Coordinates of C-alpha atoms in Angstrom, one line a residue:
M1 CA 0.0 0.0 0.0
R2 CA 1.0 3.6 -0.4
A3 CA 1.6 5.6 2.8
A4 CA 3.2 8.9 3.9
V5 CA 6.0 8.1 6.4
V6 CA 7.6 10.7 8.6
T7 CA 11.2 10.2 9.8
N8 CA 13.2 13.0 11.4
S9 CA 10.4 15.5 10.6
K10 CA 10.5 14.7 6.8
F11 CA 7.6 13.1 4.9
E12 CA 8.1 10.5 2.2
V13 CA 5.4 8.8 0.3
T14 CA 6.4 5.2 -0.2
D15 CA 5.1 1.6 -0.7
L16 CA 4.8 -0.4 2.4
P17 CA 3.7 -4.1 2.8
A18 CA -0.1 -4.4 3.1
P19 CA -1.0 -4.5 6.8
I20 CA -2.3 -7.9 8.2
P21 CA -4.9 -7.7 10.9
G22 CA -4.1 -9.6 14.1
R23 CA -6.4 -11.3 16.5
G24 CA -9.6 -9.2 17.1
Q25 CA -8.5 -6.7 14.4
V26 CA -10.0 -5.4 11.2
L27 CA -8.3 -4.1 8.0
I28 CA -10.0 -1.1 6.5
N29 CA -9.4 1.0 3.4
V30 CA -8.9 4.6 4.4
S31 CA -11.5 6.9 2.9
R32 CA -10.5 10.2 4.6
C33 CA -8.0 11.1 7.4
G34 CA -7.9 14.4 9.2
I35 CA -4.6 16.2 10.0
C36 CA -4.6 16.9 13.8
G37 CA -2.8 19.6 15.6
S38 CA -1.0 16.9 17.6
D39 CA 0.3 15.6 14.3
L40 CA 1.8 19.0 13.5
H41 CA 3.4 19.0 16.9
V42 CA 4.9 15.5 17.0
R43 CA 6.4 15.9 13.5
N44 CA 9.0 18.2 15.1
H45 CA 8.8 17.4 18.8
A46 CA 8.1 13.7 19.0
D47 CA 10.9 13.1 21.5
E48 CA 9.5 15.6 24.0
V49 CA 6.0 14.1 23.8
A50 CA 7.5 10.6 24.1
E51 CA 9.3 11.5 27.3
L52 CA 6.1 13.0 28.8
S53 CA 4.1 10.0 27.7
A54 CA 6.6 7.6 29.3
V55 CA 6.1 9.4 32.7
T56 CA 2.4 9.0 32.4
G57 CA 2.8 5.2 31.8
Y58 CA 2.8 4.9 28.0
D59 CA 6.3 4.0 26.7
S60 CA 5.6 3.3 23.0
F61 CA 5.1 6.8 21.8
M62 CA 6.9 7.5 18.5
R63 CA 10.4 8.9 18.5
S64 CA 11.8 11.3 15.9
D65 CA 14.3 8.8 14.4
Q66 CA 11.6 6.2 13.8
S67 CA 9.6 5.9 10.6
V68 CA 6.0 6.3 11.5
V69 CA 2.7 6.6 9.6
L70 CA 0.7 9.3 11.3
G71 CA -3.1 9.7 11.2
H72 CA -5.7 9.0 13.9
E73 CA -8.8 10.9 12.6
F74 CA -10.2 8.6 9.9
S75 CA -13.1 6.9 8.3
G76 CA -12.9 3.9 6.0
E77 CA -14.5 0.7 4.7
V78 CA -14.1 -2.8 5.9
V79 CA -11.8 -5.1 3.9
D80 CA -10.9 -8.1 6.0
Y81 CA -10.7 -9.6 9.5
G82 CA -8.1 -11.1 11.6
P83 CA -8.6 -14.3 13.7
G84 CA -10.9 -14.3 16.6
C85 CA -13.3 -11.6 15.1
R86 CA -17.0 -11.8 15.1
K87 CA -17.0 -10.3 11.6
R88 CA -19.9 -8.0 12.4
W89 CA -19.9 -6.1 9.1
R90 CA -19.7 -7.0 5.4
A91 CA -16.7 -6.0 3.3
G92 CA -17.3 -2.4 2.1
T93 CA -19.2 -1.3 5.1
P94 CA -18.3 2.3 6.0
V95 CA -16.9 2.5 9.5
V96 CA -15.0 4.6 12.0
A97 CA -12.9 3.5 14.9
L98 CA -11.2 4.7 18.1
P99 CA -7.5 5.1 17.2
I100 CA -6.2 2.4 19.5
V101 CA -5.3 -1.2 18.9
R102 CA -4.1 -4.0 21.2
H103 CA -1.0 -6.1 20.4
G104 CA -1.1 -9.0 22.9
D105 CA -2.0 -7.3 26.1
K106 CA -0.4 -3.9 25.3
P107 CA -2.4 -1.0 23.9
Q108 CA -0.9 1.1 21.1
L109 CA -2.0 4.5 19.9
T110 CA -2.8 4.4 16.2
G111 CA -0.8 6.9 14.2
L112 CA 1.3 7.9 17.2
S113 CA 3.4 4.7 17.6
V114 CA 5.7 2.8 15.3
E115 CA 3.8 -0.3 16.5
A116 CA 0.4 1.0 15.2
P117 CA 0.7 2.7 11.8
G118 CA -1.9 5.3 11.2
A119 CA -4.2 6.4 8.4
Y120 CA -1.9 8.6 6.3
A121 CA -2.1 5.6 4.1
E122 CA -4.4 3.6 1.9
Q123 CA -5.2 1.1 4.6
V124 CA -5.1 1.0 8.4
I125 CA -5.6 -1.7 11.1
V126 CA -8.3 -1.1 13.8
Q127 CA -9.7 -3.1 16.7
E128 CA -13.0 -4.7 16.0
S129 CA -14.3 -4.0 19.5
M130 CA -13.5 -0.3 19.0
T131 CA -15.0 -0.1 15.5
M132 CA -18.5 1.3 14.7
P133 CA -20.5 1.4 11.4
V134 CA -21.3 4.8 10.0
P135 CA -25.1 5.4 10.2
N136 CA -27.5 7.4 8.1
G137 CA -25.3 7.6 5.0
L138 CA -23.0 10.1 6.7
S139 CA -20.3 11.1 4.3
A140 CA -16.7 9.9 4.6
E141 CA -15.5 13.5 5.1
H142 CA -17.8 14.2 8.0
A143 CA -17.4 10.7 9.5
A144 CA -13.6 11.3 9.7
L145 CA -14.3 14.2 12.1
T146 CA -15.8 11.9 14.6
E147 CA -12.5 11.6 16.5
P148 CA -11.8 15.4 17.0
M149 CA -15.4 16.1 17.6
A150 CA -15.5 13.4 20.3
V151 CA -12.5 15.2 22.0
A152 CA -14.7 18.4 22.0
W153 CA -17.8 16.5 23.3
H154 CA -15.7 15.1 26.1
A155 CA -14.5 18.6 27.0
V156 CA -18.0 20.0 27.0
R157 CA -19.1 17.1 29.3
R158 CA -16.2 17.8 31.6
G159 CA -17.4 21.4 31.8
R160 CA -20.8 20.2 33.2
I161 CA -22.3 23.4 31.7
G162 CA -25.9 24.2 31.9
K163 CA -27.9 25.6 29.0
R164 CA -28.3 29.0 30.7
Q165 CA -24.7 29.3 31.7
Q166 CA -22.4 31.4 29.5
A167 CA -19.6 29.6 27.7
F168 CA -16.3 31.3 26.7
V169 CA -14.1 29.6 24.1
I170 CA -10.6 31.1 24.1
G171 CA -8.9 30.1 20.9
C172 CA -10.7 29.1 17.7
G173 CA -8.4 26.6 16.1
P174 CA -9.9 23.2 15.1
I175 CA -10.5 22.1 18.7
G176 CA -12.0 25.4 19.7
L177 CA -14.3 25.3 16.7
A178 CA -15.3 21.8 17.6
V179 CA -16.0 22.8 21.2
I180 CA -18.2 25.7 19.9
S181 CA -20.2 23.2 17.7
M182 CA -20.7 20.8 20.6
L183 CA -21.7 23.6 23.0
K184 CA -24.5 24.6 20.6
A185 CA -25.5 20.9 20.2
A186 CA -25.8 20.7 23.9
G187 CA -28.2 23.7 23.9
V188 CA -26.0 26.3 25.5
R189 CA -27.6 29.6 24.7
T190 CA -24.7 32.0 24.9
V191 CA -21.3 31.0 23.5
V192 CA -18.6 33.7 23.3
A193 CA -15.6 32.9 21.0
S194 CA -12.3 34.8 21.0
D195 CA -9.4 34.6 18.6
F196 CA -6.9 37.0 17.0
S197 CA -7.3 35.5 13.5
P198 CA -10.1 37.0 11.3
R199 CA -10.4 33.7 9.5
R200 CA -10.9 31.8 12.7
R201 CA -13.4 34.3 14.0
E202 CA -15.3 33.8 10.7
L203 CA -15.3 30.0 11.2
A204 CA -16.4 30.4 14.8
A205 CA -19.5 32.3 13.7
A206 CA -20.2 29.6 11.1
C207 CA -19.9 27.0 13.9
G208 CA -22.6 28.7 15.9
A209 CA -20.8 31.1 18.3
D210 CA -23.3 33.8 19.4
I211 CA -20.6 36.5 20.1
V212 CA -17.2 36.6 18.3
V213 CA -14.5 38.8 19.7
D214 CA -11.1 40.0 18.5
P215 CA -9.2 40.1 21.8
A216 CA -6.8 42.7 20.3
T217 CA -9.6 45.3 20.4
D218 CA -12.3 43.9 22.7
S219 CA -12.5 41.9 25.9
P220 CA -14.4 38.6 25.6
W221 CA -15.4 38.9 29.3
T222 CA -17.5 42.0 28.8
A223 CA -18.9 41.0 25.4
A224 CA -21.6 38.9 26.9
P225 CA -24.4 40.3 29.1
T226 CA -23.1 40.8 32.7
R227 CA -26.3 41.6 34.4
G228 CA -27.1 39.0 37.0
R229 CA -23.6 37.5 36.7
I230 CA -21.2 37.4 39.5
N231 CA -18.5 39.7 38.2
G232 CA -16.4 40.3 41.3
V233 CA -15.7 39.0 44.8
T234 CA -17.8 41.8 46.3
D235 CA -20.8 40.3 44.4
I236 CA -20.4 37.1 46.3
L237 CA -20.3 38.9 49.6
D238 CA -23.3 41.0 48.7
L239 CA -25.1 37.8 47.7
G240 CA -24.3 36.4 51.2
F241 CA -25.8 39.4 52.9
D242 CA -28.9 39.5 50.7
T243 CA -29.5 35.7 51.2
M244 CA -29.2 35.9 55.0
D245 CA -31.4 39.0 55.2
R246 CA -34.2 37.1 53.4
L247 CA -33.8 33.9 55.4
R248 CA -33.7 35.4 58.8
R249 CA -36.9 37.3 58.1
V250 CA -38.7 33.9 58.4
P251 CA -39.4 33.2 62.1
N252 CA -37.9 30.0 63.5
L253 CA -36.5 28.9 60.1
P254 CA -33.4 26.7 60.5
W255 CA -31.7 28.7 57.8
W256 CA -28.5 26.6 57.8
Y257 CA -30.5 23.7 56.4
V258 CA -31.2 25.8 53.3
F259 CA -27.4 26.1 52.8
R260 CA -27.0 22.3 53.4
L261 CA -29.6 21.6 50.8
A262 CA -28.0 23.9 48.3
H263 CA -24.7 22.2 48.8
T264 CA -26.3 18.7 48.4
L265 CA -28.0 19.8 45.2
N266 CA -25.0 21.7 43.9
A267 CA -27.4 24.7 43.6
G268 CA -25.2 27.5 44.8
P269 CA -24.1 30.5 42.7
S270 CA -21.9 29.7 39.7
G271 CA -20.0 31.6 37.1
P272 CA -19.5 30.8 33.4
V273 CA -17.6 27.9 31.9
I274 CA -14.4 28.8 30.1
F275 CA -12.7 26.5 27.6
E276 CA -9.0 27.2 27.1
C277 CA -8.3 26.0 23.5
V278 CA -5.0 27.7 22.8
G279 CA -2.3 25.7 24.7
V280 CA 0.5 28.2 24.9
P281 CA 2.4 29.3 28.0
G282 CA 0.8 32.3 29.8
I283 CA -2.8 31.9 28.5
L284 CA -4.0 29.9 31.5
D285 CA -2.8 32.6 33.9
Q286 CA -4.4 35.3 31.8
I287 CA -7.7 33.4 32.0
I288 CA -7.4 32.9 35.7
T289 CA -6.8 36.6 36.2
A290 CA -9.6 37.7 34.0
A291 CA -12.3 35.1 34.7
P292 CA -15.3 36.0 36.8
P293 CA -15.4 34.4 40.3
L294 CA -16.8 30.8 40.6
S295 CA -16.0 30.1 36.9
R296 CA -15.1 26.6 35.8
V297 CA -12.0 26.5 33.5
V298 CA -11.7 23.5 31.2
V299 CA -8.2 23.2 29.8
V300 CA -8.4 21.6 26.3
G301 CA -5.4 23.2 24.6
V302 CA -2.3 21.1 25.0
C303 CA 0.6 23.2 26.3
M304 CA 3.8 21.2 25.9
E305 CA 6.0 23.7 27.8
A306 CA 6.4 24.5 31.5
D307 CA 3.9 27.2 32.5
R308 CA 3.3 29.4 35.6
I309 CA 0.0 30.4 37.3
R310 CA -0.8 32.3 40.4
P311 CA -2.8 29.9 42.6
A312 CA -3.8 32.7 45.0
M313 CA -5.7 34.4 42.2
A314 CA -7.7 31.2 41.5
I315 CA -8.2 30.6 45.2
N316 CA -9.6 34.0 45.9
K317 CA -12.1 33.5 43.1
E318 CA -12.8 29.9 43.9
L319 CA -12.2 28.8 40.3
D320 CA -12.7 25.2 39.3
L321 CA -9.8 24.1 37.1
R322 CA -10.3 20.9 35.0
F323 CA -8.2 19.3 32.3
A324 CA -9.8 17.3 29.4
F325 CA -8.1 14.8 27.2
G326 CA -9.5 12.2 24.8
Y327 CA -12.9 10.6 25.2
D328 CA -14.4 7.2 26.1
P329 CA -16.1 4.8 23.6
G330 CA -19.5 5.9 24.6
E331 CA -18.7 9.6 23.9
F332 CA -17.1 8.5 20.5
R333 CA -20.3 6.6 19.6
D334 CA -22.6 9.5 20.7
T335 CA -20.5 12.0 18.7
L336 CA -20.8 9.8 15.6
H337 CA -24.6 9.8 15.9
L338 CA -24.8 13.5 16.6
L339 CA -23.0 14.0 13.3
A340 CA -25.1 11.4 11.4
E341 CA -28.4 12.8 12.8
G342 CA -27.5 16.3 11.7
K343 CA -27.4 17.7 15.2
V344 CA -23.8 18.8 14.6
D345 CA -22.5 20.2 11.3
P346 CA -18.8 19.8 11.0
A347 CA -18.7 21.3 7.5
P348 CA -17.3 24.7 8.5
L349 CA -14.2 23.0 10.0
I350 CA -13.2 21.3 6.7
T351 CA -11.3 23.8 4.6
G352 CA -9.3 21.6 2.2
T353 CA -8.4 18.2 1.0
V354 CA -5.1 16.8 -0.3
G355 CA -3.7 13.5 -1.5
L356 CA -0.8 11.7 0.2
N357 CA 1.7 13.7 -1.9
G358 CA 0.1 17.0 -0.5
I359 CA 0.6 16.3 3.2
D360 CA 3.8 18.3 3.4
A361 CA 2.1 21.3 1.8
A362 CA -0.9 20.9 4.1
F363 CA 1.4 20.9 7.2
T364 CA 3.0 24.1 6.0
T365 CA -0.2 26.0 5.5
L366 CA -1.6 24.7 8.8
A367 CA 1.3 26.3 10.6
T368 CA -0.5 29.7 10.3
P369 CA -4.1 30.4 11.2
D370 CA -4.9 32.6 8.1
H371 CA -6.6 30.1 5.8
H372 CA -7.3 26.6 7.0
A373 CA -8.8 24.8 10.0
K374 CA -9.1 21.1 9.2
I375 CA -7.4 19.6 6.1
L376 CA -8.4 16.1 5.1
I377 CA -6.3 13.5 3.3
D378 CA -7.9 11.4 0.6
P379 CA -5.5 8.6 -0.3
T380 CA -7.0 8.3 -3.8
S381 CA -6.5 11.9 -4.6
N382 CA -3.6 13.5 -6.5
A383 CA -4.2 17.0 -5.1
P384 CA -0.8 18.5 -4.2
T385 CA -2.2 21.4 -2.2
P386 CA -5.3 22.0 -0.1

């Protein structure tokens, strides 16, 4: 099969032996594969990521001197099965799969390990138990976005956001755009998106953002209505006074039970939910400094460098800091069906398509935010540029 192999940051399109599915595995023909921001990063910084991954318990992450086929956002069609499969689907069935396979008793990350070649190729191996048929005639292009959209859906679920809470999305790259789409699918009424790039602000609006802000000229924190929102620490103190004044007007009321009930039901005052989708040093401290009190900050952007925050600032505001990564099989399946049922439209994210020979050009143009968001690879295409 033809595949794009990266070694020491350089891509080469070459012929590789056709992959053979192992026990419990399925061979699929790749229909489309998305280029992920993590692919851009590991092309030049694989060793740094590998060291971090080893500390967290995964020691098979790709190294820069290894020859690796990237690609973990893909859709395809069933070709053949390995031993021990239930053979759930006929050959030609459109499918997507979580990008993880098991060799023996060891999991491998598809497209991010030399042990699990990815979908920058004509064919890729997937685990049958992690594979799902594409429903409702969903296109191969949109099905390939199941993986990045699942990352966004997991982040939204980590945010535990209510429909009436305000959402702020800081950074409108592909993951920020996906988060915006998923917030609107979840019924969130007010989504404020912020990015310096005019092109990304345009895409944010297309994905459903209610308010789009250029942080070079306007503050996202004042762009949404502030009436009724806790905007400062004094608002919390005033709320305490007002609540106690009302409760103690009721004779013989054990007012402390009202507070206990509010704690049990998690019904106390809350701020907006903020999604950090930039992933560069300094942005998290900026958000902590500017965020309204009682906000929940969900960190989705992957910062690979050391960073500094001021914990006292977050403590004084009682901010809730959460980190989001990946998804579970249920979230992956639910995302696929949200796409297939038309509840989420990923079309604004897709800004170009290339063949295997166009991957290097795609990586170059994705290094800047001026034109593209998500570029797909079509292994059957000869397109040299997106």
